[in-house]
Short mmCIF file of C-alpha atoms and ligand atoms in Angstrom, two decimals:
data_model
loop_
_atom_site.label_atom_id
_atom_site.label_comp_id
_atom_site.label_asym_id
_atom_site.label_seq_id
_atom_site.Cartn_x
_atom_site.Cartn_y
_atom_site.Cartn_z
CA MET A 266 -64.53 -88.56 179.28
CA ILE A 267 -63.01 -86.84 182.29
CA SER A 268 -59.89 -88.91 182.34
CA LYS A 269 -59.45 -88.37 178.59
CA SER A 270 -59.44 -84.58 178.91
CA ARG A 271 -57.18 -84.89 181.93
CA TRP A 272 -54.68 -86.84 179.83
CA LYS A 273 -54.91 -84.16 177.17
CA LEU A 274 -54.15 -81.50 179.76
CA LEU A 275 -51.21 -83.47 181.09
CA ALA A 276 -49.89 -83.97 177.60
CA MET A 277 -50.23 -80.24 176.95
CA LEU A 278 -48.36 -79.44 180.14
CA ALA A 279 -45.65 -81.90 179.30
CA LEU A 280 -45.33 -80.36 175.86
CA VAL A 281 -45.05 -76.87 177.33
CA LEU A 282 -42.39 -78.10 179.72
CA VAL A 283 -40.39 -79.73 176.94
CA VAL A 284 -40.60 -76.58 174.84
CA MET A 285 -39.47 -74.46 177.79
CA VAL A 286 -36.49 -76.67 178.51
CA TRP A 287 -35.73 -76.80 174.82
CA TYR A 288 -35.91 -73.05 174.55
CA SER A 289 -33.68 -72.45 177.51
CA ILE A 290 -30.94 -74.76 176.29
CA SER A 291 -31.29 -73.41 172.79
CA ARG A 292 -30.10 -70.08 174.06
CA GLU A 293 -26.69 -71.58 174.47
CA ASP A 294 -24.84 -71.10 171.25
CA ARG A 295 -24.01 -74.70 170.56
CA TYR A 296 -27.68 -75.64 170.31
CA ILE A 297 -28.63 -72.84 168.00
CA GLU A 298 -28.32 -74.85 164.81
CA LEU A 299 -31.09 -77.18 166.01
CA PHE A 300 -33.56 -74.33 165.93
CA TYR A 301 -32.48 -72.04 163.16
CA PHE A 302 -31.33 -72.82 159.72
CA PRO A 303 -27.60 -72.62 160.11
CA ILE A 304 -26.19 -69.61 158.35
CA PRO A 305 -23.86 -71.22 155.85
CA GLU A 306 -20.45 -70.02 156.89
CA LYS A 307 -18.42 -68.87 153.95
CA LYS A 308 -15.39 -70.94 154.75
CA GLU A 309 -12.90 -71.52 152.02
CA PRO A 310 -12.96 -75.17 150.91
CA CYS A 311 -9.88 -76.92 152.24
CA PHE A 312 -8.19 -79.74 150.39
CA GLN A 313 -5.79 -81.92 152.26
CA GLY A 314 -2.23 -81.63 150.97
CA GLU A 315 -3.03 -78.81 148.56
CA ALA A 316 -0.50 -76.31 149.89
CA GLU A 317 2.20 -78.97 149.84
CA ARG A 318 1.37 -79.89 146.26
CA LYS A 319 1.44 -76.34 145.03
CA ALA A 320 4.48 -75.36 147.05
CA SER A 321 6.48 -78.24 145.58
CA LYS A 322 6.68 -76.10 142.43
CA LEU A 323 8.73 -73.65 144.46
CA PHE A 324 10.61 -75.85 146.83
CA GLY A 325 10.91 -79.07 144.83
CA ASN A 326 9.96 -82.37 146.35
CA TYR A 327 10.57 -81.63 149.95
CA SER A 328 8.88 -83.72 152.56
CA ARG A 329 6.65 -83.07 155.49
CA ASP A 330 9.08 -85.21 157.43
CA GLN A 331 11.08 -82.09 158.19
CA PRO A 332 10.08 -81.31 161.75
CA ILE A 333 8.56 -77.86 162.23
CA PHE A 334 10.28 -77.38 165.57
CA LEU A 335 13.65 -78.63 166.76
CA GLN A 336 13.67 -81.34 169.36
CA MET A 337 16.16 -82.73 171.80
CA LYS A 338 16.32 -86.25 170.45
CA ASP A 339 17.63 -85.04 167.10
CA TYR A 340 20.56 -83.33 168.77
CA PHE A 341 21.45 -85.36 171.79
CA TRP A 342 23.67 -87.79 169.89
CA VAL A 343 24.15 -85.28 167.09
CA LYS A 344 22.26 -87.42 164.65
CA THR A 345 21.45 -84.37 162.57
CA PRO A 346 24.68 -82.71 161.59
CA SER A 347 23.87 -79.48 159.89
CA ALA A 348 25.60 -78.24 156.75
CA TYR A 349 25.11 -74.60 157.67
CA GLU A 350 25.56 -72.25 160.54
CA LEU A 351 22.73 -70.06 161.80
CA PRO A 352 20.39 -68.81 160.50
CA TYR A 353 20.30 -71.63 157.92
CA GLY A 354 21.44 -74.47 160.16
CA THR A 355 22.66 -75.29 163.63
CA LYS A 356 26.29 -76.05 162.87
CA GLY A 357 28.47 -74.87 165.72
CA SER A 358 25.56 -73.91 167.98
CA GLU A 359 24.60 -77.41 169.09
CA ASP A 360 25.69 -77.08 172.71
CA LEU A 361 23.75 -73.89 173.32
CA LEU A 362 20.79 -75.31 171.43
CA LEU A 363 20.75 -78.48 173.56
CA ARG A 364 20.48 -76.41 176.72
CA VAL A 365 17.51 -74.56 175.25
CA LEU A 366 15.79 -77.72 174.01
CA ALA A 367 16.10 -79.18 177.49
CA ILE A 368 13.82 -76.50 178.92
CA THR A 369 11.44 -75.86 176.02
CA SER A 370 9.06 -78.05 174.05
CA TYR A 371 8.61 -79.09 170.42
CA SER A 372 5.09 -80.51 170.16
CA ILE A 373 2.42 -79.22 167.83
CA PRO A 374 -0.78 -78.77 169.87
CA GLU A 375 -3.32 -81.57 169.59
CA SER A 376 -5.93 -79.06 168.43
CA ILE A 377 -3.89 -78.47 165.26
CA GLN A 378 -2.49 -81.98 164.96
CA SER A 379 -5.96 -83.52 164.89
CA LEU A 380 -7.35 -81.34 162.08
CA LYS A 381 -7.99 -83.12 158.79
CA CYS A 382 -7.35 -79.93 156.90
CA ARG A 383 -5.49 -76.97 158.34
CA ARG A 384 -6.58 -73.51 157.28
CA CYS A 385 -3.89 -70.99 158.08
CA VAL A 386 -3.47 -67.28 157.78
CA VAL A 387 -0.17 -65.47 158.02
CA VAL A 388 -0.75 -61.97 159.30
CA GLY A 389 1.96 -59.62 158.10
CA ASN A 390 2.60 -56.32 159.83
CA GLY A 391 1.86 -54.20 156.77
CA HIS A 392 0.08 -50.89 156.68
CA ARG A 393 -2.69 -52.35 154.48
CA LEU A 394 -4.25 -53.95 157.53
CA ARG A 395 -5.22 -50.52 158.82
CA ASN A 396 -8.97 -50.10 158.65
CA SER A 397 -9.22 -53.45 156.90
CA SER A 398 -11.91 -54.80 159.29
CA LEU A 399 -10.41 -58.25 158.72
CA GLY A 400 -10.32 -59.12 162.43
CA ASP A 401 -13.31 -61.48 162.44
CA ALA A 402 -12.20 -63.18 159.24
CA ILE A 403 -8.70 -63.71 160.64
CA ASN A 404 -10.00 -65.18 163.89
CA LYS A 405 -11.84 -67.91 161.94
CA TYR A 406 -8.71 -69.63 160.64
CA ASP A 407 -7.49 -72.75 162.44
CA VAL A 408 -3.99 -71.34 162.69
CA VAL A 409 -3.16 -67.64 162.90
CA ILE A 410 0.54 -66.88 162.54
CA ARG A 411 1.84 -63.46 163.61
CA LEU A 412 5.21 -61.84 163.41
CA ASN A 413 7.65 -60.17 165.75
CA ASN A 414 6.25 -57.51 168.06
CA ALA A 415 3.07 -56.80 166.06
CA PRO A 416 0.41 -55.72 168.56
CA VAL A 417 -3.09 -57.15 168.82
CA ALA A 418 -4.47 -55.11 171.73
CA GLY A 419 -6.31 -52.11 170.34
CA TYR A 420 -6.21 -53.44 166.76
CA GLU A 421 -8.57 -56.42 167.11
CA GLY A 422 -11.06 -55.16 164.53
CA ASP A 423 -8.41 -55.06 161.82
CA VAL A 424 -6.02 -57.85 162.74
CA GLY A 425 -8.07 -60.18 164.97
CA SER A 426 -7.22 -61.40 168.44
CA LYS A 427 -6.32 -65.03 167.91
CA THR A 428 -2.64 -65.91 167.79
CA THR A 429 -1.75 -69.57 167.35
CA MET A 430 1.93 -68.92 166.74
CA ARG A 431 4.17 -65.92 166.85
CA LEU A 432 7.56 -65.93 165.17
CA PHE A 433 10.14 -63.69 166.79
CA TYR A 434 13.83 -63.22 167.54
CA PRO A 435 15.26 -61.56 170.65
CA GLU A 436 15.44 -58.06 169.16
CA SER A 437 11.86 -58.30 167.89
CA ALA A 438 10.29 -59.80 171.01
CA HIS A 439 7.45 -57.78 172.49
CA PHE A 440 8.31 -56.56 175.98
CA ASN A 441 4.84 -57.49 177.17
CA PRO A 442 4.17 -60.94 175.67
CA LYS A 443 1.16 -61.65 177.91
CA VAL A 444 -0.82 -58.69 176.54
CA GLU A 445 -0.21 -59.37 172.86
CA ASN A 446 -0.69 -63.16 172.86
CA ASN A 447 -3.25 -65.72 173.98
CA PRO A 448 -2.44 -67.93 176.98
CA ASP A 449 -1.74 -70.84 174.61
CA THR A 450 0.11 -68.99 171.85
CA LEU A 451 3.25 -70.80 170.73
CA LEU A 452 6.23 -68.45 170.85
CA VAL A 453 8.47 -69.59 168.04
CA LEU A 454 12.07 -68.45 168.22
CA VAL A 455 13.76 -67.78 164.90
CA ALA A 456 17.45 -67.94 165.69
CA PHE A 457 19.79 -65.81 163.59
CA LYS A 458 22.87 -66.27 165.74
CA ALA A 459 24.12 -68.38 168.61
CA MET A 460 23.49 -65.50 171.01
CA ASP A 461 19.76 -65.90 170.37
CA PHE A 462 19.84 -69.36 171.96
CA HIS A 463 21.86 -67.95 174.80
CA TRP A 464 19.32 -65.14 175.32
CA ILE A 465 16.33 -67.47 175.55
CA GLU A 466 18.20 -69.78 177.92
CA THR A 467 19.10 -66.97 180.33
CA ILE A 468 15.54 -65.64 180.21
CA LEU A 469 13.81 -68.96 180.79
CA SER A 470 16.13 -70.34 183.44
CA ASP A 471 16.74 -66.96 185.02
CA LYS A 472 20.47 -66.97 184.55
CA LYS A 473 22.70 -63.93 184.32
CA ARG A 474 21.58 -61.94 181.29
CA VAL A 475 23.86 -61.06 178.45
CA ARG A 476 23.60 -57.55 177.08
CA LYS A 477 26.15 -57.60 174.31
CA GLY A 478 25.83 -59.13 170.88
CA PHE A 479 22.42 -57.77 169.90
CA TRP A 480 21.69 -55.01 167.43
CA LYS A 481 18.88 -53.77 169.66
CA GLN A 482 18.38 -54.43 173.35
CA PRO A 483 16.05 -57.43 173.76
CA PRO A 484 13.89 -57.82 176.88
CA LEU A 485 15.81 -58.80 180.01
CA ILE A 486 12.65 -59.95 181.71
CA TRP A 487 10.19 -61.81 179.56
CA ASP A 488 7.18 -63.28 181.26
CA VAL A 489 6.36 -66.47 179.34
CA ASN A 490 5.85 -70.12 180.10
CA PRO A 491 8.84 -72.14 178.78
CA ARG A 492 6.40 -74.88 177.67
CA GLN A 493 5.02 -72.47 175.07
CA VAL A 494 8.40 -71.69 173.55
CA ARG A 495 9.44 -73.50 170.37
CA ILE A 496 12.60 -73.35 168.28
CA LEU A 497 11.89 -73.09 164.58
CA ASN A 498 13.71 -75.58 162.39
CA PRO A 499 16.30 -73.51 160.45
CA PHE A 500 15.44 -75.63 157.40
CA PHE A 501 12.66 -73.15 156.65
CA MET A 502 15.07 -70.21 156.65
CA GLU A 503 17.36 -72.19 154.39
CA ILE A 504 14.72 -72.93 151.76
CA ALA A 505 13.21 -69.44 151.94
CA ALA A 506 16.65 -68.00 151.19
CA ASP A 507 17.71 -70.62 148.69
CA LYS A 508 14.52 -71.48 146.81
CA LEU A 509 12.53 -68.26 147.08
CA LEU A 510 15.24 -65.59 146.99
CA ASN A 511 18.13 -67.48 145.38
CA LEU A 512 20.49 -66.16 148.02
CA PRO A 513 23.88 -67.78 148.33
CA MET A 514 23.98 -69.94 151.45
CA LYS A 515 27.51 -68.88 152.28
CA GLN A 516 27.70 -65.11 152.05
CA PRO A 517 30.64 -62.85 152.65
CA ARG A 518 30.40 -61.21 156.04
CA LYS A 519 29.53 -57.85 154.56
CA ILE A 520 26.46 -58.75 152.49
CA LYS A 521 24.48 -61.03 154.81
CA GLN A 522 21.13 -60.87 153.08
CA LYS A 523 18.32 -62.80 154.64
CA PRO A 524 14.59 -63.36 154.27
CA THR A 525 12.19 -61.31 156.39
CA THR A 526 10.29 -63.03 159.20
CA GLY A 527 7.21 -62.62 157.00
CA LEU A 528 8.59 -64.60 154.08
CA LEU A 529 9.87 -67.17 156.53
CA ALA A 530 6.41 -67.47 158.08
CA ILE A 531 4.79 -68.10 154.68
CA THR A 532 7.40 -70.77 153.98
CA LEU A 533 6.61 -72.40 157.31
CA ALA A 534 2.86 -72.20 156.67
CA LEU A 535 3.25 -73.90 153.29
CA HIS A 536 4.74 -76.87 155.12
CA LEU A 537 2.44 -76.91 158.13
CA CYS A 538 -0.91 -76.15 156.49
CA ASP A 539 -3.21 -77.33 153.73
CA LEU A 540 -4.48 -73.86 152.87
CA VAL A 541 -2.46 -70.66 153.27
CA HIS A 542 -3.83 -67.14 153.12
CA ILE A 543 -1.83 -64.00 153.73
CA ALA A 544 -2.89 -60.57 154.97
CA GLY A 545 -0.91 -57.41 155.57
CA PHE A 546 1.96 -58.20 153.22
CA GLY A 547 3.61 -55.79 150.84
CA TYR A 548 5.60 -52.59 151.16
CA PRO A 549 5.04 -49.19 149.55
CA ASP A 550 6.91 -48.35 146.35
CA ALA A 551 10.58 -47.55 146.86
CA HIS A 552 10.03 -43.89 145.95
CA ASN A 553 7.19 -43.48 148.46
CA ARG A 554 9.17 -42.09 151.39
CA LYS A 555 6.29 -40.81 153.50
CA GLN A 556 4.11 -43.91 153.59
CA THR A 557 4.33 -45.82 156.86
CA ILE A 558 5.06 -49.53 156.46
CA HIS A 559 3.39 -51.04 159.53
CA TYR A 560 -0.18 -50.91 160.78
CA TYR A 561 0.88 -49.95 164.29
CA GLU A 562 3.85 -47.59 164.11
CA GLN A 563 5.03 -44.58 162.16
CA ILE A 564 8.11 -45.89 160.46
CA THR A 565 8.89 -45.74 156.75
CA LEU A 566 10.93 -47.78 154.28
CA LYS A 567 13.98 -45.81 155.39
CA SER A 568 14.10 -47.93 158.55
CA MET A 569 14.62 -51.03 156.41
CA ALA A 570 17.94 -49.75 155.04
CA GLY A 571 20.77 -51.93 156.22
CA SER A 572 18.43 -54.64 157.48
CA GLY A 573 19.69 -57.18 154.95
CA HIS A 574 16.21 -57.58 153.47
CA ASN A 575 15.51 -57.02 149.79
CA VAL A 576 11.82 -56.17 149.79
CA SER A 577 11.49 -55.91 146.01
CA GLN A 578 12.94 -59.37 145.59
CA GLU A 579 10.60 -60.72 148.26
CA ALA A 580 7.65 -59.10 146.49
CA LEU A 581 8.56 -61.03 143.35
CA ALA A 582 8.68 -64.26 145.35
CA ILE A 583 5.26 -63.61 146.88
CA LYS A 584 3.80 -62.68 143.48
CA ARG A 585 4.97 -66.03 142.19
CA MET A 586 3.30 -67.83 145.08
CA LEU A 587 0.08 -65.96 144.34
CA GLU A 588 0.31 -66.79 140.64
CA ILE A 589 0.67 -70.52 141.16
CA GLY A 590 -2.09 -70.42 143.77
CA ALA A 591 0.09 -71.63 146.64
CA VAL A 592 -1.19 -68.72 148.72
CA LYS A 593 -4.10 -66.30 148.49
CA ASN A 594 -4.07 -62.63 149.57
CA LEU A 595 -6.69 -61.13 151.85
CA THR A 596 -5.32 -57.62 151.36
CA PHE A 597 -4.06 -55.97 148.22
CA PHE A 598 -0.62 -57.15 147.31
C1 LIG B 218 7.62 -84.81 142.93
O1 LIG B 218 6.95 -86.01 143.27
C2 LIG B 218 5.81 -86.26 142.46
C3 LIG B 218 5.08 -87.45 143.02
O2 LIG B 218 5.94 -88.36 143.61
C4 LIG B 218 6.27 -86.47 141.02
O3 LIG B 218 5.15 -86.72 140.19
C5 LIG B 218 6.99 -85.21 140.54
O4 LIG B 218 7.52 -85.40 139.24
C6 LIG B 218 8.13 -84.84 141.50
N1 LIG B 218 8.64 -83.53 141.15
C7 LIG B 218 9.94 -83.24 141.09
C8 LIG B 218 10.29 -81.83 140.74
O5 LIG B 218 10.81 -84.05 141.36
C1 LIG B 219 -8.87 -45.28 159.20
O1 LIG B 219 -10.12 -44.79 159.55
C2 LIG B 219 -10.04 -43.62 160.35
C3 LIG B 219 -11.44 -43.28 160.83
O2 LIG B 219 -12.39 -43.63 159.88
C4 LIG B 219 -9.42 -42.51 159.52
O3 LIG B 219 -9.34 -41.34 160.28
C5 LIG B 219 -8.04 -42.94 159.09
O4 LIG B 219 -7.48 -41.97 158.23
C6 LIG B 219 -8.09 -44.27 158.36
N1 LIG B 219 -6.72 -44.73 158.18
C7 LIG B 219 -6.27 -45.19 157.03
C8 LIG B 219 -4.85 -45.59 157.01
O5 LIG B 219 -6.98 -45.29 156.04
C1 LIG B 220 16.98 -56.60 145.19
O1 LIG B 220 16.29 -57.43 144.28
C2 LIG B 220 16.08 -56.85 143.02
C3 LIG B 220 15.19 -57.77 142.22
O2 LIG B 220 15.64 -59.09 142.27
C4 LIG B 220 17.44 -56.59 142.35
O3 LIG B 220 17.25 -55.99 141.09
C5 LIG B 220 18.26 -55.67 143.26
O4 LIG B 220 19.56 -55.52 142.73
C6 LIG B 220 18.36 -56.24 144.67
N1 LIG B 220 18.96 -55.25 145.53
C7 LIG B 220 19.99 -55.54 146.29
C8 LIG B 220 20.48 -54.42 147.15
O5 LIG B 220 20.56 -56.61 146.27
C1 LIG B 221 -4.88 -59.51 146.00
O1 LIG B 221 -3.92 -58.76 145.25
C2 LIG B 221 -4.34 -58.38 143.96
C3 LIG B 221 -3.22 -57.60 143.31
O2 LIG B 221 -2.03 -58.28 143.33
C4 LIG B 221 -5.57 -57.53 144.03
O3 LIG B 221 -6.03 -57.26 142.74
C5 LIG B 221 -6.65 -58.21 144.81
O4 LIG B 221 -7.71 -57.33 145.03
C6 LIG B 221 -6.10 -58.66 146.17
N1 LIG B 221 -7.13 -59.38 146.89
C7 LIG B 221 -7.72 -58.86 147.96
C8 LIG B 221 -8.79 -59.70 148.58
O5 LIG B 221 -7.42 -57.78 148.41
#
């Protein structure tokens, strides 16, 4: 009798102990689903290869074999002669490019590489992100692509804080890259001219800076790790211009139209990802002169004059992508 009740007591104690341990570990987030019914996360279903399939209607039968970033081995013996000069190809800039590729990297991080299905969001810089409260939703994507000098600090609630990649060119580089990016953000250089390669080389290997040849003074000191810098394959600029905007590849010096970084980023995402959502795209109507165009600064459409971008033509291209379901908009377009 006595020993039986003693066993019962011991069993009770053991049970209490197990429950206590269980409770304490359950307080760590990763154990929570063992104890609560998991709140079904409203994640968009992702279908492998879907973006590629849909985008082939726009770009034709391109292949994923096109590397996203340029790498040394494709240039060392000039195995990849380019038909075009920058920004659509590397013709004539190979020597400068080689020097840059020698000090940067080209790999896609394992965390993206290993995903069965890549959910991506391209965050434009548009005014519609203001007060959008999309920050949490944006942070949930596997890949968050941002553009140029768009800030994150102070705008987290509307634009999120995760940045997987940031596309930029020297004149659009943020002067304080550490503040506006994560420690592992890939900084993806979009080269428009040979000087852009020269700029990144002088910055990363601390050579004598060049000040001429830019339409706006780029940073002379830029505190980034060269291993995070990537060079975007100009193929994406070529097909954005050719297939989305029908621009002539060889333009007279005076016209020089080109896609915006935003359109380029969507083009890239359609090749890198399986699902592509966009947020913060779209400009005000041409007659709306007072409306600011960005979520973070007080500039209007006037500032786009002479930029070589045709925003109404780009809007048509994006509308088409929305219509065929290649991309989905998170903000009004
Ligand atoms: C692209 O490839 C698919 C599958 O190989 C084929 O069915 C389709 O007709 C091709 N489209 C074009 C535009 O060549
Ligand atoms: C955003 O919200 C703030 C505070 O609610 C408001 O003052 C501001 O006008 C809003 N901005 C826009 C662009 O709607
Ligand atoms: C911009 O694109 C629109 C629509 O395609 C076209 O009508 C207009 O002429 C273009 N503007 C310029 C300056 O090329
Ligand atoms: C996407 O854009 C369309 C207009 O083109 C709009 O009706 C729709 O509300 C937008 N979606 C979101 C989530 O804002």
